[in-house]
Amino acid sequence: MDTLELPRLIAALHYAAHQHRDQRRKDEDETPYINHPIALLHILNVEAGVTDADVLIGAVLHDVIEDCSGPHQMYIEDRREEIRARFGESVLVLVEAVTDDKTQTRDERKQRQVEHAAHIPHGAKLIKLADKTANLRDIASMPPAGWSPEKIEDYADWSARVVAGLRGSHAGLEELFDEAWAAQTRANPG
Ligand code: ZN
């Protein structure tokens, strides 16, 4: 990443922190939501050496369209426009490629992720690989409150099915996912 891109990345962190400020993760300690996009940034850049600025910025913003809720939620169309204006069309394309269609049921969305994984842009595949790795790590170390071992196992299996469609895009990220998968299996033996 060119150091000239650093202000755009910091602006994305600032924007995502603001958009997610009322949200918490689903674990028992209700971790602040912004920890999750920051975890993706860490996986992509620090652990896997990804330096593409649009991919890093897209990772920071990846849940901003889909998962911002609460009293400050703007209309989705407004948020799209905002991302385009502040961070560019190429970032918006990546964010949209990893955003679920909330008009579908939960099962439909999960199935769609499996089917679409192989067909999304390369940068979006990297973001999705990091997302699935971050979520699996969280589930192994601090499972969502009230999740049964079966639910955890189902989630891990579904993640692996999505990742099957992303393989061949980045060996280092795929290895990090496989490690997270193995650690999850050790932490929650079925
Ligand atoms: Zn995510």
mmCIF file of C-alpha atoms and ligand atoms in Angstrom:
data_model
loop_
_atom_site.group_PDB
_atom_site.id
_atom_site.type_symbol
_atom_site.label_atom_id
_atom_site.label_comp_id
_atom_site.label_asym_id
_atom_site.label_seq_id
_atom_site.Cartn_x
_atom_site.Cartn_y
_atom_site.Cartn_z
ATOM 1 C CA MET A 1 0.000 0.000 0.000
ATOM 2 C CA ASP A 2 1.259 3.411 -0.947
ATOM 3 C CA THR A 3 1.667 5.599 2.155
ATOM 4 C CA LEU A 4 -0.470 8.168 0.315
ATOM 5 C CA GLU A 5 -3.357 5.713 0.839
ATOM 6 C CA LEU A 6 -2.955 5.780 4.619
ATOM 7 C CA PRO A 7 -5.359 8.708 5.198
ATOM 8 C CA ARG A 8 -8.042 6.850 3.179
ATOM 9 C CA LEU A 9 -7.560 3.737 5.371
ATOM 10 C CA ILE A 10 -7.689 5.778 8.576
ATOM 11 C CA ALA A 11 -10.802 7.573 7.318
ATOM 12 C CA ALA A 12 -12.390 4.154 6.700
ATOM 13 C CA LEU A 13 -11.609 3.060 10.277
ATOM 14 C CA HIS A 14 -13.032 6.293 11.601
ATOM 15 C CA TYR A 15 -16.175 5.910 9.470
ATOM 16 C CA ALA A 16 -16.691 2.228 10.412
ATOM 17 C CA ALA A 17 -16.176 2.973 14.121
ATOM 18 C CA HIS A 18 -18.894 5.589 13.886
ATOM 19 C CA GLN A 19 -21.298 3.364 11.927
ATOM 20 C CA HIS A 20 -20.852 0.401 14.293
ATOM 21 C CA ARG A 21 -20.745 2.429 17.530
ATOM 22 C CA ASP A 22 -24.008 1.018 18.937
ATOM 23 C CA GLN A 23 -23.267 -2.603 18.013
ATOM 24 C CA ARG A 24 -21.764 -5.470 19.952
ATOM 25 C CA ARG A 25 -20.601 -8.919 18.852
ATOM 26 C CA LYS A 26 -22.668 -11.937 19.858
ATOM 27 C CA ASP A 27 -20.195 -13.348 22.408
ATOM 28 C CA GLU A 28 -20.945 -13.370 26.125
ATOM 29 C CA ASP A 29 -18.758 -10.326 26.813
ATOM 30 C CA GLU A 30 -20.491 -8.341 24.055
ATOM 31 C CA THR A 31 -17.220 -7.288 22.451
ATOM 32 C CA PRO A 32 -17.475 -3.948 20.585
ATOM 33 C CA TYR A 33 -18.379 -4.651 16.936
ATOM 34 C CA ILE A 34 -15.489 -2.608 15.510
ATOM 35 C CA ASN A 35 -13.036 -5.227 16.873
ATOM 36 C CA HIS A 36 -14.272 -7.505 14.057
ATOM 37 C CA PRO A 37 -13.364 -5.314 11.020
ATOM 38 C CA ILE A 38 -10.048 -4.520 12.736
ATOM 39 C CA ALA A 39 -9.434 -8.287 13.084
ATOM 40 C CA LEU A 40 -9.915 -8.651 9.296
ATOM 41 C CA LEU A 41 -7.434 -5.849 8.690
ATOM 42 C CA HIS A 42 -4.929 -7.625 10.931
ATOM 43 C CA ILE A 43 -5.406 -10.973 9.179
ATOM 44 C CA LEU A 44 -5.127 -9.477 5.693
ATOM 45 C CA ASN A 45 -2.208 -7.128 6.207
ATOM 46 C CA VAL A 46 -0.192 -8.197 9.257
ATOM 47 C CA GLU A 47 -0.643 -11.965 8.924
ATOM 48 C CA ALA A 48 -1.076 -12.524 5.185
ATOM 49 C CA GLY A 49 0.832 -9.544 3.781
ATOM 50 C CA VAL A 50 -2.014 -8.181 1.647
ATOM 51 C CA THR A 51 -1.227 -4.543 0.796
ATOM 52 C CA ASP A 52 -3.899 -3.622 -1.777
ATOM 53 C CA ALA A 53 -5.476 -0.442 -0.365
ATOM 54 C CA ASP A 54 -8.947 -1.101 -1.810
ATOM 55 C CA VAL A 55 -8.997 -4.590 -0.269
ATOM 56 C CA LEU A 56 -7.881 -3.299 3.155
ATOM 57 C CA ILE A 57 -10.394 -0.442 3.071
ATOM 58 C CA GLY A 58 -13.127 -2.793 1.824
ATOM 59 C CA ALA A 59 -12.373 -5.118 4.764
ATOM 60 C CA VAL A 60 -12.743 -2.267 7.247
ATOM 61 C CA LEU A 61 -16.102 -1.351 5.675
ATOM 62 C CA HIS A 62 -17.307 -4.892 4.889
ATOM 63 C CA ASP A 63 -20.183 -4.962 7.390
ATOM 64 C CA VAL A 64 -21.171 -1.322 7.145
ATOM 65 C CA ILE A 65 -24.000 -1.800 4.627
ATOM 66 C CA GLU A 66 -25.311 -5.066 6.012
ATOM 67 C CA ASP A 67 -24.821 -5.027 9.745
ATOM 68 C CA CYS A 68 -25.252 -1.472 10.941
ATOM 69 C CA SER A 69 -28.332 -1.366 13.055
ATOM 70 C CA GLY A 70 -29.718 0.669 15.861
ATOM 71 C CA PRO A 71 -31.207 4.127 16.081
ATOM 72 C CA HIS A 72 -28.560 5.693 13.853
ATOM 73 C CA GLN A 73 -29.114 3.423 10.886
ATOM 74 C CA MET A 74 -29.257 5.322 7.626
ATOM 75 C CA TYR A 75 -31.053 4.037 4.601
ATOM 76 C CA ILE A 76 -28.931 1.490 2.788
ATOM 77 C CA GLU A 77 -28.985 3.550 -0.416
ATOM 78 C CA ASP A 78 -27.575 6.549 1.466
ATOM 79 C CA ARG A 79 -24.780 4.453 2.893
ATOM 80 C CA ARG A 80 -23.892 3.111 -0.558
ATOM 81 C CA GLU A 81 -23.664 6.668 -1.864
ATOM 82 C CA GLU A 82 -21.535 7.670 1.095
ATOM 83 C CA ILE A 83 -19.059 4.813 0.562
ATOM 84 C CA ARG A 84 -18.826 5.629 -3.145
ATOM 85 C CA ALA A 85 -18.235 9.330 -2.477
ATOM 86 C CA ARG A 86 -15.696 8.885 0.330
ATOM 87 C CA PHE A 87 -13.817 5.744 -0.650
ATOM 88 C CA GLY A 88 -14.485 5.220 -4.361
ATOM 89 C CA GLU A 89 -16.436 2.942 -6.649
ATOM 90 C CA SER A 90 -13.825 0.143 -6.505
ATOM 91 C CA VAL A 91 -14.218 -0.124 -2.706
ATOM 92 C CA LEU A 92 -18.014 -0.088 -2.998
ATOM 93 C CA VAL A 93 -17.867 -2.981 -5.502
ATOM 94 C CA LEU A 94 -15.897 -5.082 -2.973
ATOM 95 C CA VAL A 95 -18.188 -4.215 -0.054
ATOM 96 C CA GLU A 96 -21.304 -5.040 -2.080
ATOM 97 C CA ALA A 97 -19.828 -8.362 -3.193
ATOM 98 C CA VAL A 98 -19.530 -9.471 0.452
ATOM 99 C CA THR A 99 -22.877 -8.013 1.581
ATOM 100 C CA ASP A 100 -25.809 -10.387 2.090
ATOM 101 C CA ASP A 101 -29.220 -9.546 0.672
ATOM 102 C CA LYS A 102 -31.273 -8.965 3.814
ATOM 103 C CA THR A 103 -34.543 -9.455 1.915
ATOM 104 C CA GLN A 104 -33.657 -13.180 1.792
ATOM 105 C CA THR A 105 -34.162 -15.583 4.685
ATOM 106 C CA ARG A 106 -31.179 -16.612 6.766
ATOM 107 C CA ASP A 107 -30.987 -20.020 5.064
ATOM 108 C CA GLU A 108 -31.237 -18.460 1.597
ATOM 109 C CA ARG A 109 -28.419 -16.053 2.419
ATOM 110 C CA LYS A 110 -26.201 -18.852 3.684
ATOM 111 C CA GLN A 111 -26.835 -20.933 0.572
ATOM 112 C CA ARG A 112 -26.211 -17.917 -1.670
ATOM 113 C CA GLN A 113 -22.812 -17.329 -0.035
ATOM 114 C CA VAL A 114 -21.803 -20.911 -0.844
ATOM 115 C CA GLU A 115 -22.942 -20.580 -4.465
ATOM 116 C CA HIS A 116 -21.517 -17.105 -5.088
ATOM 117 C CA ALA A 117 -18.107 -17.497 -3.438
ATOM 118 C CA ALA A 118 -16.351 -18.609 -6.628
ATOM 119 C CA HIS A 119 -17.830 -15.769 -8.694
ATOM 120 C CA ILE A 120 -17.080 -12.655 -6.650
ATOM 121 C CA PRO A 121 -14.170 -10.300 -7.553
ATOM 122 C CA HIS A 122 -10.692 -11.409 -6.436
ATOM 123 C CA GLY A 123 -10.383 -8.653 -3.803
ATOM 124 C CA ALA A 124 -13.760 -9.642 -2.349
ATOM 125 C CA LYS A 125 -12.544 -13.243 -2.070
ATOM 126 C CA LEU A 126 -9.640 -12.067 0.085
ATOM 127 C CA ILE A 127 -12.004 -10.098 2.348
ATOM 128 C CA LYS A 128 -14.323 -13.087 2.637
ATOM 129 C CA LEU A 129 -11.460 -15.455 3.489
ATOM 130 C CA ALA A 130 -10.364 -13.096 6.284
ATOM 131 C CA ASP A 131 -13.971 -12.713 7.463
ATOM 132 C CA LYS A 132 -14.533 -16.466 7.735
ATOM 133 C CA THR A 133 -11.182 -16.883 9.527
ATOM 134 C CA ALA A 134 -11.943 -14.094 12.023
ATOM 135 C CA ASN A 135 -15.386 -15.509 12.752
ATOM 136 C CA LEU A 136 -14.071 -19.051 13.255
ATOM 137 C CA ARG A 137 -11.374 -17.788 15.617
ATOM 138 C CA ASP A 138 -14.010 -15.904 17.607
ATOM 139 C CA ILE A 139 -16.252 -18.946 17.779
ATOM 140 C CA ALA A 140 -13.392 -21.114 19.051
ATOM 141 C CA SER A 141 -12.209 -18.631 21.685
ATOM 142 C CA MET A 142 -15.444 -16.864 22.687
ATOM 143 C CA PRO A 143 -18.528 -18.594 21.270
ATOM 144 C CA PRO A 144 -21.751 -16.611 20.868
ATOM 145 C CA ALA A 145 -23.850 -16.728 24.036
ATOM 146 C CA GLY A 146 -26.229 -19.695 23.999
ATOM 147 C CA TRP A 147 -24.778 -21.531 20.975
ATOM 148 C CA SER A 148 -24.911 -25.326 21.318
ATOM 149 C CA PRO A 149 -21.976 -27.491 20.175
ATOM 150 C CA GLU A 150 -24.148 -28.590 17.202
ATOM 151 C CA LYS A 151 -24.760 -25.009 16.151
ATOM 152 C CA ILE A 152 -21.042 -24.247 16.391
ATOM 153 C CA GLU A 153 -20.233 -27.308 14.288
ATOM 154 C CA ASP A 154 -22.867 -26.372 11.683
ATOM 155 C CA TYR A 155 -21.409 -22.886 11.463
ATOM 156 C CA ALA A 156 -17.867 -24.226 11.008
ATOM 157 C CA ASP A 157 -19.047 -26.649 8.290
ATOM 158 C CA TRP A 158 -20.884 -23.893 6.467
ATOM 159 C CA SER A 159 -17.777 -21.639 6.631
ATOM 160 C CA ALA A 160 -15.716 -24.417 5.079
ATOM 161 C CA ARG A 161 -18.267 -24.777 2.249
ATOM 162 C CA VAL A 162 -18.060 -21.041 1.502
ATOM 163 C CA VAL A 163 -14.257 -21.136 1.637
ATOM 164 C CA ALA A 164 -14.200 -24.083 -0.808
ATOM 165 C CA GLY A 165 -15.430 -21.611 -3.444
ATOM 166 C CA LEU A 166 -12.706 -19.102 -2.544
ATOM 167 C CA ARG A 167 -9.745 -21.478 -2.844
ATOM 168 C CA GLY A 168 -7.013 -20.662 -5.312
ATOM 169 C CA SER A 169 -7.240 -16.942 -4.560
ATOM 170 C CA HIS A 170 -4.592 -16.582 -1.808
ATOM 171 C CA ALA A 171 -2.547 -19.464 -0.352
ATOM 172 C CA GLY A 172 -1.567 -17.602 2.832
ATOM 173 C CA LEU A 173 -5.140 -16.633 3.696
ATOM 174 C CA GLU A 174 -6.387 -20.132 2.923
ATOM 175 C CA GLU A 175 -3.772 -21.547 5.301
ATOM 176 C CA LEU A 176 -4.896 -19.150 8.049
ATOM 177 C CA PHE A 177 -8.473 -20.322 7.540
ATOM 178 C CA ASP A 178 -7.407 -23.977 7.716
ATOM 179 C CA GLU A 179 -5.539 -23.292 10.968
ATOM 180 C CA ALA A 180 -8.607 -21.556 12.429
ATOM 181 C CA TRP A 181 -10.758 -24.497 11.335
ATOM 182 C CA ALA A 182 -8.420 -26.996 13.004
ATOM 183 C CA ALA A 183 -8.300 -24.900 16.205
ATOM 184 C CA GLN A 184 -12.084 -24.659 16.235
ATOM 185 C CA THR A 185 -12.378 -28.437 15.908
ATOM 186 C CA ARG A 186 -9.934 -28.915 18.798
ATOM 187 C CA ALA A 187 -11.777 -26.363 20.966
ATOM 188 C CA ASN A 188 -15.230 -27.810 20.231
ATOM 189 C CA PRO A 189 -14.833 -31.499 19.399
ATOM 190 C CA GLY A 190 -18.113 -32.686 17.897
HETATM 191 ZN ZN ZN B 1 -17.767 -9.818 8.997
#
